[in-house]
PDB file of C-alpha atoms in Angstrom:
ATOM      1  CA  MET A   1      12.727 -10.035   0.867  1.00 86.00           C
ATOM      2  CA  LEU A   2      15.591  -7.681   1.767  1.00 92.00           C
ATOM      3  CA  ILE A   3      15.131  -3.873   1.578  1.00 97.00           C
ATOM      4  CA  ASP A   4      18.009  -2.131   1.315  1.00 97.00           C
ATOM      5  CA  LEU A   5      18.082   1.772   1.002  1.00 98.00           C
ATOM      6  CA  LYS A   6      21.811   2.433   1.673  1.00 96.00           C
ATOM      7  CA  ASP A   7      23.086   5.394  -0.202  1.00 96.00           C
ATOM      8  CA  LYS A   8      19.268   6.759  -0.474  1.00 98.00           C
ATOM      9  CA  LEU A   9      18.031  10.093   1.100  1.00 98.00           C
ATOM     10  CA  ALA A  10      14.733  10.092   2.456  1.00 98.00           C
ATOM     11  CA  LEU A  11      12.698  13.078   3.690  1.00 98.00           C
ATOM     12  CA  VAL A  12       9.778  12.207   6.079  1.00 98.00           C
ATOM     13  CA  CYS A  13       7.285  15.261   7.046  1.00 98.00           C
ATOM     14  CA  GLY A  14       5.315  15.045  10.459  1.00 96.00           C
ATOM     15  CA  SER A  15       8.012  13.030  11.582  1.00 96.00           C
ATOM     16  CA  THR A  16       7.748  13.715  15.387  1.00 95.00           C
ATOM     17  CA  GLN A  17       4.730  11.230  16.129  1.00 94.00           C
ATOM     18  CA  GLY A  18       2.637   8.435  14.743  1.00 95.00           C
ATOM     19  CA  ILE A  19       2.836   7.220  11.220  1.00 96.00           C
ATOM     20  CA  GLY A  20       5.416  10.033  10.333  1.00 97.00           C
ATOM     21  CA  LYS A  21       7.582   8.844  13.059  1.00 97.00           C
ATOM     22  CA  ALA A  22       7.291   5.201  12.655  1.00 97.00           C
ATOM     23  CA  SER A  23       8.096   5.553   8.812  1.00 98.00           C
ATOM     24  CA  ALA A  24      11.485   7.485   9.278  1.00 98.00           C
ATOM     25  CA  LEU A  25      12.363   4.877  12.166  1.00 98.00           C
ATOM     26  CA  GLN A  26      11.822   2.164   9.765  1.00 98.00           C
ATOM     27  CA  LEU A  27      13.542   3.634   6.814  1.00 98.00           C
ATOM     28  CA  ALA A  28      16.483   4.422   8.778  1.00 98.00           C
ATOM     29  CA  GLU A  29      16.658   0.724   9.874  1.00 97.00           C
ATOM     30  CA  SER A  30      16.800  -0.047   6.209  1.00 98.00           C
ATOM     31  CA  GLY A  31      19.856   1.892   5.527  1.00 98.00           C
ATOM     32  CA  ALA A  32      18.207   5.279   4.444  1.00 98.00           C
ATOM     33  CA  SER A  33      19.481   8.495   5.552  1.00 98.00           C
ATOM     34  CA  VAL A  34      16.709  10.688   6.875  1.00 98.00           C
ATOM     35  CA  ILE A  35      15.573  14.386   6.937  1.00 98.00           C
ATOM     36  CA  LEU A  36      12.949  14.796   9.596  1.00 98.00           C
ATOM     37  CA  PHE A  37      10.541  17.420   8.647  1.00 98.00           C
ATOM     38  CA  ALA A  38       7.988  18.776  11.341  1.00 97.00           C
ATOM     39  CA  ARG A  39       7.296  22.195  13.463  1.00 96.00           C
ATOM     40  CA  ASN A  40       8.336  21.123  16.938  1.00 96.00           C
ATOM     41  CA  GLU A  41      12.195  21.313  16.766  1.00 96.00           C
ATOM     42  CA  GLU A  42      12.808  19.624  20.201  1.00 96.00           C
ATOM     43  CA  LYS A  43      10.754  16.648  19.240  1.00 96.00           C
ATOM     44  CA  ILE A  44      12.480  16.223  16.188  1.00 97.00           C
ATOM     45  CA  LYS A  45      16.097  16.278  18.194  1.00 97.00           C
ATOM     46  CA  GLN A  46      14.413  13.584  19.967  1.00 97.00           C
ATOM     47  CA  VAL A  47      13.786  11.438  17.081  1.00 97.00           C
ATOM     48  CA  VAL A  48      16.928  11.992  15.409  1.00 97.00           C
ATOM     49  CA  ASN A  49      18.354  10.677  18.418  1.00 96.00           C
ATOM     50  CA  GLU A  50      16.403   7.324  17.868  1.00 97.00           C
ATOM     51  CA  LEU A  51      17.140   6.687  13.950  1.00 98.00           C
ATOM     52  CA  SER A  52      19.435   3.833  13.401  1.00 97.00           C
ATOM     53  CA  THR A  53      22.928   4.926  12.043  1.00 97.00           C
ATOM     54  CA  SER A  54      23.919   1.264  11.771  1.00 96.00           C
ATOM     55  CA  ARG A  55      24.558   1.475   8.275  1.00 94.00           C
ATOM     56  CA  GLY A  56      26.829   4.987   8.515  1.00 95.00           C
ATOM     57  CA  GLN A  57      23.948   7.006   7.816  1.00 96.00           C
ATOM     58  CA  SER A  58      23.839  10.326   8.780  1.00 95.00           C
ATOM     59  CA  HIS A  59      20.467  12.256   9.761  1.00 98.00           C
ATOM     60  CA  GLN A  60      19.285  15.972   9.979  1.00 97.00           C
ATOM     61  CA  TYR A  61      16.073  17.729  10.284  1.00 97.00           C
ATOM     62  CA  LEU A  62      13.915  20.531   8.907  1.00 97.00           C
ATOM     63  CA  VAL A  63      11.503  22.967  11.088  1.00 97.00           C
ATOM     64  CA  ALA A  64       8.360  24.771   9.605  1.00 97.00           C
ATOM     65  CA  ASP A  65       4.724  24.484  10.102  1.00 96.00           C
ATOM     66  CA  PHE A  66       3.136  23.284   6.825  1.00 97.00           C
ATOM     67  CA  LEU A  67       0.041  25.801   7.563  1.00 96.00           C
ATOM     68  CA  ASP A  68       2.949  28.300   6.068  1.00 97.00           C
ATOM     69  CA  PRO A  69       3.863  26.744   2.656  1.00 97.00           C
ATOM     70  CA  GLU A  70       6.028  29.506   2.115  1.00 97.00           C
ATOM     71  CA  LYS A  71       8.026  28.491   4.877  1.00 97.00           C
ATOM     72  CA  VAL A  72       8.046  24.797   3.618  1.00 98.00           C
ATOM     73  CA  LYS A  73       9.289  25.867   0.496  1.00 97.00           C
ATOM     74  CA  GLU A  74      12.104  27.993   1.911  1.00 97.00           C
ATOM     75  CA  GLN A  75      13.332  25.142   3.998  1.00 97.00           C
ATOM     76  CA  ILE A  76      13.196  22.172   1.412  1.00 97.00           C
ATOM     77  CA  HIS A  77      14.964  24.562  -1.291  1.00 95.00           C
ATOM     78  CA  ASN A  78      17.731  25.257   1.541  1.00 94.00           C
ATOM     79  CA  ILE A  79      18.240  21.512   1.526  1.00 94.00           C
ATOM     80  CA  ILE A  80      18.093  21.135  -2.418  1.00 93.00           C
ATOM     81  CA  GLY A  81      20.303  24.243  -3.034  1.00 90.00           C
ATOM     82  CA  SER A  82      23.250  22.384  -0.826  1.00 89.00           C
ATOM     83  CA  GLY A  83      23.346  19.748  -3.880  1.00 91.00           C
ATOM     84  CA  LYS A  84      21.551  17.245  -2.164  1.00 94.00           C
ATOM     85  CA  ILE A  85      19.268  14.553  -3.957  1.00 97.00           C
ATOM     86  CA  ILE A  86      16.076  13.147  -1.973  1.00 98.00           C
ATOM     87  CA  HIS A  87      15.414   9.957  -3.476  1.00 98.00           C
ATOM     88  CA  ILE A  88      12.166   9.519  -1.119  1.00 98.00           C
ATOM     89  CA  VAL A  89       9.533  11.744   0.199  1.00 98.00           C
ATOM     90  CA  VAL A  90       6.809  11.032   2.512  1.00 98.00           C
ATOM     91  CA  ASN A  91       4.453  13.679   2.473  1.00 98.00           C
ATOM     92  CA  ASN A  92       2.571  13.698   6.065  1.00 97.00           C
ATOM     93  CA  THR A  93       1.077  16.378   8.239  1.00 95.00           C
ATOM     94  CA  GLY A  94      -1.915  16.828  10.738  1.00 89.00           C
ATOM     95  CA  GLY A  95      -5.383  16.423   9.022  1.00 89.00           C
ATOM     96  CA  PRO A  96      -7.784  19.153   9.702  1.00 92.00           C
ATOM     97  CA  ALA A  97     -10.035  19.094  12.546  1.00 89.00           C
ATOM     98  CA  PRO A  98     -13.492  17.244  12.616  1.00 89.00           C
ATOM     99  CA  GLY A  99     -16.589  18.776  11.919  1.00 93.00           C
ATOM    100  CA  THR A 100     -19.419  18.863   9.224  1.00 95.00           C
ATOM    101  CA  ALA A 101     -18.537  20.013   5.467  1.00 97.00           C
ATOM    102  CA  ILE A 102     -21.742  22.322   5.629  1.00 97.00           C
ATOM    103  CA  ASP A 103     -20.596  23.997   8.883  1.00 97.00           C
ATOM    104  CA  ALA A 104     -16.985  24.389   7.943  1.00 97.00           C
ATOM    105  CA  ASP A 105     -15.615  28.105   7.516  1.00 97.00           C
ATOM    106  CA  PRO A 106     -14.467  28.362   3.890  1.00 97.00           C
ATOM    107  CA  ALA A 107     -10.882  29.515   5.711  1.00 97.00           C
ATOM    108  CA  ASP A 108     -10.756  25.957   6.732  1.00 97.00           C
ATOM    109  CA  PHE A 109     -10.791  24.426   3.540  1.00 97.00           C
ATOM    110  CA  LEU A 110      -7.963  26.929   2.652  1.00 97.00           C
ATOM    111  CA  LYS A 111      -5.922  26.000   5.661  1.00 97.00           C
ATOM    112  CA  GLY A 112      -6.274  22.234   4.553  1.00 97.00           C
ATOM    113  CA  PHE A 113      -5.218  22.979   0.976  1.00 97.00           C
ATOM    114  CA  ASN A 114      -2.379  24.832   2.059  1.00 97.00           C
ATOM    115  CA  ALA A 115      -1.112  22.252   5.051  1.00 97.00           C
ATOM    116  CA  HIS A 116      -1.499  19.390   2.405  1.00 97.00           C
ATOM    117  CA  LEU A 117      -1.586  20.040  -1.454  1.00 97.00           C
ATOM    118  CA  ILE A 118      -0.089  23.514  -1.687  1.00 98.00           C
ATOM    119  CA  SER A 119       2.900  22.365   0.680  1.00 98.00           C
ATOM    120  CA  TYR A 120       3.214  19.100  -1.162  1.00 98.00           C
ATOM    121  CA  GLN A 121       3.455  20.599  -4.461  1.00 98.00           C
ATOM    122  CA  HIS A 122       6.119  22.933  -3.376  1.00 98.00           C
ATOM    123  CA  ILE A 123       8.211  19.880  -2.254  1.00 98.00           C
ATOM    124  CA  ALA A 124       7.454  17.664  -5.335  1.00 98.00           C
ATOM    125  CA  GLN A 125       8.515  20.520  -7.264  1.00 98.00           C
ATOM    126  CA  ALA A 126      11.888  20.937  -5.286  1.00 98.00           C
ATOM    127  CA  VAL A 127      12.834  16.953  -5.407  1.00 98.00           C
ATOM    128  CA  VAL A 128      11.755  16.091  -8.664  1.00 98.00           C
ATOM    129  CA  PRO A 129      14.528  17.715 -10.552  1.00 98.00           C
ATOM    130  CA  GLY A 130      17.232  15.503  -8.738  1.00 98.00           C
ATOM    131  CA  MET A 131      15.011  12.177  -8.674  1.00 98.00           C
ATOM    132  CA  LYS A 132      15.124  12.846 -12.497  1.00 98.00           C
ATOM    133  CA  LYS A 133      18.878  12.780 -12.380  1.00 97.00           C
ATOM    134  CA  ALA A 134      19.578  10.093  -9.967  1.00 98.00           C
ATOM    135  CA  GLY A 135      16.605   7.680 -11.868  1.00 98.00           C
ATOM    136  CA  TYR A 136      14.963   6.967  -8.874  1.00 98.00           C
ATOM    137  CA  GLY A 137      12.054   8.564  -6.918  1.00 98.00           C
ATOM    138  CA  ARG A 138       9.413   7.279  -4.597  1.00 98.00           C
ATOM    139  CA  LEU A 139       6.721   9.890  -3.545  1.00 99.00           C
ATOM    140  CA  ILE A 140       4.423   8.556  -0.967  1.00 98.00           C
ATOM    141  CA  ASN A 141       1.643  10.194   0.580  1.00 98.00           C
ATOM    142  CA  ILE A 142      -0.108   9.579   3.863  1.00 98.00           C
ATOM    143  CA  ILE A 143      -4.054  10.285   3.163  1.00 97.00           C
ATOM    144  CA  SER A 144      -6.918   8.378   4.450  1.00 95.00           C
ATOM    145  CA  THR A 145      -9.320   5.710   3.736  1.00 95.00           C
ATOM    146  CA  SER A 146     -11.633   8.742   3.259  1.00 95.00           C
ATOM    147  CA  VAL A 147     -10.224   8.829  -0.380  1.00 95.00           C
ATOM    148  CA  LYS A 148     -12.325   5.700  -0.980  1.00 95.00           C
ATOM    149  CA  ALA A 149     -15.338   5.927   1.140  1.00 93.00           C
ATOM    150  CA  PRO A 150     -15.864   9.524   2.813  1.00 94.00           C
ATOM    151  CA  ILE A 151     -15.999   9.319   7.014  1.00 92.00           C
ATOM    152  CA  GLN A 152     -18.746  10.790   8.559  1.00 91.00           C
ATOM    153  CA  GLY A 153     -17.857  14.093  10.683  1.00 91.00           C
ATOM    154  CA  LEU A 154     -14.577  14.674   8.726  1.00 94.00           C
ATOM    155  CA  GLY A 155     -16.120  17.000   6.107  1.00 97.00           C
ATOM    156  CA  VAL A 156     -12.892  19.294   5.301  1.00 97.00           C
ATOM    157  CA  SER A 157     -10.439  16.253   5.594  1.00 96.00           C
ATOM    158  CA  ASN A 158     -12.257  14.206   3.431  1.00 97.00           C
ATOM    159  CA  THR A 159     -12.542  16.835   0.658  1.00 97.00           C
ATOM    160  CA  ILE A 160      -8.881  17.733   1.038  1.00 97.00           C
ATOM    161  CA  ARG A 161      -7.522  14.194   1.188  1.00 97.00           C
ATOM    162  CA  GLY A 162      -9.561  13.293  -2.068  1.00 97.00           C
ATOM    163  CA  ALA A 163      -7.947  16.398  -3.734  1.00 97.00           C
ATOM    164  CA  VAL A 164      -4.298  15.081  -2.653  1.00 98.00           C
ATOM    165  CA  ALA A 165      -4.949  11.395  -4.037  1.00 98.00           C
ATOM    166  CA  ASN A 166      -6.081  12.860  -7.692  1.00 98.00           C
ATOM    167  CA  TRP A 167      -2.964  15.299  -7.606  1.00 98.00           C
ATOM    168  CA  ALA A 168      -0.799  12.162  -6.582  1.00 98.00           C
ATOM    169  CA  LYS A 169      -2.514  10.068  -9.461  1.00 98.00           C
ATOM    170  CA  THR A 170      -1.793  12.842 -12.090  1.00 98.00           C
ATOM    171  CA  LEU A 171       1.862  13.086 -11.033  1.00 98.00           C
ATOM    172  CA  SER A 172       2.383   9.233 -11.057  1.00 98.00           C
ATOM    173  CA  VAL A 173       1.401   9.539 -14.846  1.00 98.00           C
ATOM    174  CA  GLU A 174       3.631  12.510 -15.711  1.00 98.00           C
ATOM    175  CA  LEU A 175       6.705  11.237 -13.816  1.00 98.00           C
ATOM    176  CA  ALA A 176       6.607   7.353 -14.774  1.00 98.00           C
ATOM    177  CA  PRO A 177       8.763   7.494 -17.217  1.00 98.00           C
ATOM    178  CA  PHE A 178      11.506   9.019 -15.138  1.00 98.00           C
ATOM    179  CA  GLY A 179      11.962   6.252 -12.813  1.00 98.00           C
ATOM    180  CA  ILE A 180       9.611   8.003 -10.135  1.00 98.00           C
ATOM    181  CA  THR A 181       6.866   6.300  -8.801  1.00 98.00           C
ATOM    182  CA  VAL A 182       3.785   8.457  -7.002  1.00 98.00           C
ATOM    183  CA  ASN A 183       1.593   6.170  -4.189  1.00 98.00           C
ATOM    184  CA  ASN A 184      -0.622   6.630  -1.525  1.00 98.00           C
ATOM    185  CA  ILE A 185      -1.006   5.024   2.016  1.00 98.00           C
ATOM    186  CA  LEU A 186      -4.574   5.185   3.410  1.00 97.00           C
ATOM    187  CA  PRO A 187      -4.458   4.426   6.765  1.00 95.00           C
ATOM    188  CA  GLY A 188      -7.563   3.400   8.864  1.00 91.00           C
ATOM    189  CA  ASN A 189      -7.740   3.242  12.625  1.00 91.00           C
ATOM    190  CA  ILE A 190      -3.881   3.773  13.070  1.00 92.00           C
ATOM    191  CA  ASP A 191      -3.302   4.276  16.924  1.00 91.00           C
ATOM    192  CA  THR A 192      -2.297   7.821  16.789  1.00 88.00           C
ATOM    193  CA  THR A 193      -2.699  11.013  18.625  1.00 86.00           C
ATOM    194  CA  ARG A 194      -5.415  12.161  15.947  1.00 84.00           C
ATOM    195  CA  LEU A 195      -7.670   9.021  15.997  1.00 88.00           C
ATOM    196  CA  LYS A 196      -7.955   9.565  20.115  1.00 87.00           C
ATOM    197  CA  SER A 197      -8.739  13.325  19.473  1.00 87.00           C
ATOM    198  CA  ILE A 198     -11.568  11.793  16.989  1.00 87.00           C
ATOM    199  CA  PHE A 199     -12.455   9.317  19.269  1.00 90.00           C
ATOM    200  CA  GLU A 200     -13.081  11.898  22.045  1.00 91.00           C
ATOM    201  CA  LYS A 201     -15.203  13.904  20.045  1.00 86.00           C
ATOM    202  CA  ARG A 202     -17.316  11.572  18.838  1.00 90.00           C
ATOM    203  CA  SER A 203     -18.005  10.232  22.114  1.00 92.00           C
ATOM    204  CA  LYS A 204     -18.516  13.089  23.460  1.00 90.00           C
ATOM    205  CA  ASP A 205     -20.936  14.201  20.669  1.00 88.00           C
ATOM    206  CA  ALA A 206     -22.740  10.548  21.479  1.00 91.00           C
ATOM    207  CA  GLY A 207     -22.595  11.179  25.220  1.00 93.00           C
ATOM    208  CA  ILE A 208     -20.952   8.037  26.404  1.00 94.00           C
ATOM    209  CA  THR A 209     -17.631   7.296  27.243  1.00 93.00           C
ATOM    210  CA  LEU A 210     -14.245   7.054  25.355  1.00 91.00           C
ATOM    211  CA  GLU A 211     -14.071   3.454  26.261  1.00 92.00           C
ATOM    212  CA  SER A 212     -17.371   2.572  25.169  1.00 93.00           C
ATOM    213  CA  TYR A 213     -17.079   4.537  22.100  1.00 93.00           C
ATOM    214  CA  THR A 214     -13.604   2.709  21.359  1.00 93.00           C
ATOM    215  CA  LYS A 215     -15.326  -0.862  21.916  1.00 93.00           C
ATOM    216  CA  GLN A 216     -17.936   0.151  19.419  1.00 93.00           C
ATOM    217  CA  ALA A 217     -15.523   1.249  16.912  1.00 92.00           C
ATOM    218  CA  LEU A 218     -13.340  -1.684  17.221  1.00 93.00           C
ATOM    219  CA  ALA A 219     -16.306  -3.922  16.363  1.00 94.00           C
ATOM    220  CA  THR A 220     -16.687  -2.190  12.894  1.00 92.00           C
ATOM    221  CA  ILE A 221     -13.136  -3.377  12.159  1.00 94.00           C
ATOM    222  CA  PRO A 222     -12.750  -7.027  10.677  1.00 94.00           C
ATOM    223  CA  ALA A 223      -9.381  -7.334  12.268  1.00 94.00           C
ATOM    224  CA  ARG A 224     -10.903  -6.005  15.830  1.00 95.00           C
ATOM    225  CA  ARG A 225      -8.322  -3.875  16.858  1.00 95.00           C
ATOM    226  CA  LEU A 226      -6.316  -0.641  16.039  1.00 94.00           C
ATOM    227  CA  ALA A 227      -3.220  -0.806  13.813  1.00 93.00           C
ATOM    228  CA  ASP A 228       0.151   0.505  15.383  1.00 94.00           C
ATOM    229  CA  PRO A 229       2.133   2.898  13.415  1.00 95.00           C
ATOM    230  CA  LYS A 230       4.728   0.763  12.059  1.00 96.00           C
ATOM    231  CA  GLU A 231       2.585  -1.146  10.433  1.00 97.00           C
ATOM    232  CA  ALA A 232       1.935   1.824   8.379  1.00 97.00           C
ATOM    233  CA  GLY A 233       5.607   2.552   8.413  1.00 97.00           C
ATOM    234  CA  TRP A 234       6.537  -0.990   6.839  1.00 97.00           C
ATOM    235  CA  ALA A 235       4.025  -0.446   4.029  1.00 98.00           C
ATOM    236  CA  VAL A 236       5.979   3.176   3.595  1.00 98.00           C
ATOM    237  CA  THR A 237       9.224   1.691   3.309  1.00 98.00           C
ATOM    238  CA  PHE A 238       8.336  -1.129   0.777  1.00 98.00           C
ATOM    239  CA  LEU A 239       6.941   1.376  -1.523  1.00 98.00           C
ATOM    240  CA  ALA A 240       9.834   3.462  -0.936  1.00 98.00           C
ATOM    241  CA  SER A 241      12.156   0.492  -2.244  1.00 98.00           C
ATOM    242  CA  ASP A 242      13.389  -0.824  -5.430  1.00 97.00           C
ATOM    243  CA  LYS A 243      11.218  -4.156  -4.718  1.00 98.00           C
ATOM    244  CA  ALA A 244       8.016  -1.454  -5.470  1.00 98.00           C
ATOM    245  CA  SER A 245       9.623  -0.234  -8.917  1.00 98.00           C
ATOM    246  CA  TYR A 246       6.207  -1.108 -10.925  1.00 98.00           C
ATOM    247  CA  ILE A 247       3.661  -0.029  -8.431  1.00 98.00           C
ATOM    248  CA  ASN A 248       2.630   3.338  -9.496  1.00 98.00           C
ATOM    249  CA  GLY A 249      -0.504   5.511  -9.044  1.00 98.00           C
ATOM    250  CA  ILE A 250      -2.444   3.130  -6.027  1.00 98.00           C
ATOM    251  CA  ASN A 251      -4.141   4.004  -2.989  1.00 97.00           C
ATOM    252  CA  LEU A 252      -3.049   1.300  -0.708  1.00 97.00           C
ATOM    253  CA  PRO A 253      -5.374   1.084   2.250  1.00 96.00           C
ATOM    254  CA  VAL A 254      -3.697  -0.028   5.659  1.00 97.00           C
ATOM    255  CA  ASP A 255      -7.000  -0.652   7.562  1.00 95.00           C
ATOM    256  CA  GLY A 256      -7.526  -4.102   8.596  1.00 95.00           C
ATOM    257  CA  GLY A 257     -10.228  -4.778   6.019  1.00 94.00           C
ATOM    258  CA  PHE A 258     -12.498  -1.523   7.329  1.00 92.00           C
ATOM    259  CA  THR A 259     -12.767   0.144   4.133  1.00 92.00           C
ATOM    260  CA  PRO A 260     -16.166  -0.767   2.525  1.00 87.00           C
ATOM    261  CA  GLY A 261     -15.241  -1.417  -1.030  1.00 82.00           C
ATOM    262  CA  LEU A 262     -12.525  -2.598  -3.389  1.00 81.00           C
TER     263      LEU A 262
END
């Protein structure tokens, strides 16, 4: 199956590392022009130089911290105001810090909502008019398997991720008549900086070495390994393409069979 995204413009958030970076690389490899969106300008510049231009694409970037939704709104409207139509959006940003829900400060929930749901809403409101005009749109949200089964020790994250999933499902119904799909990728144990930080905290709490904890964690995954971020990037690229035009409103686990349930 050939995925051809030539003449498509993709906005990829959290694109300096992990799943965001892998998605940006894969989308560019498939012919899309890419707008990277993250908070660290030096890292963004490095990733821009790694993106394929073999199909004559041009790439650019935006800088904002998603903890500041108004800055996100300002940056995305600058792009839309220049007349560009963004066909593909990959919503992705770092998750809330680990910890139990009962011990979380209410401010932690507000920070999580701002970084995820509110920032994503600003982006959607900015890009959807252009998608409607083009008759083509893909909103793809990188969330978590906690949407299907809450993960112990990630109280704030579980709450925020569930809200984003329900927001996305609602949008998928509202936007489907315009050729726009809204889907969620639910990463499991992906070899990212965030997963490493979670494993480090859990191993410390358990009083064992990181190596021992990692070995135990891998034993709970049917595939018996962590995923490479590019494996999530491939799923993103498929959902971004015309080959996924009738797939809408789904939660797609990329987890090696880890999630307990259908």
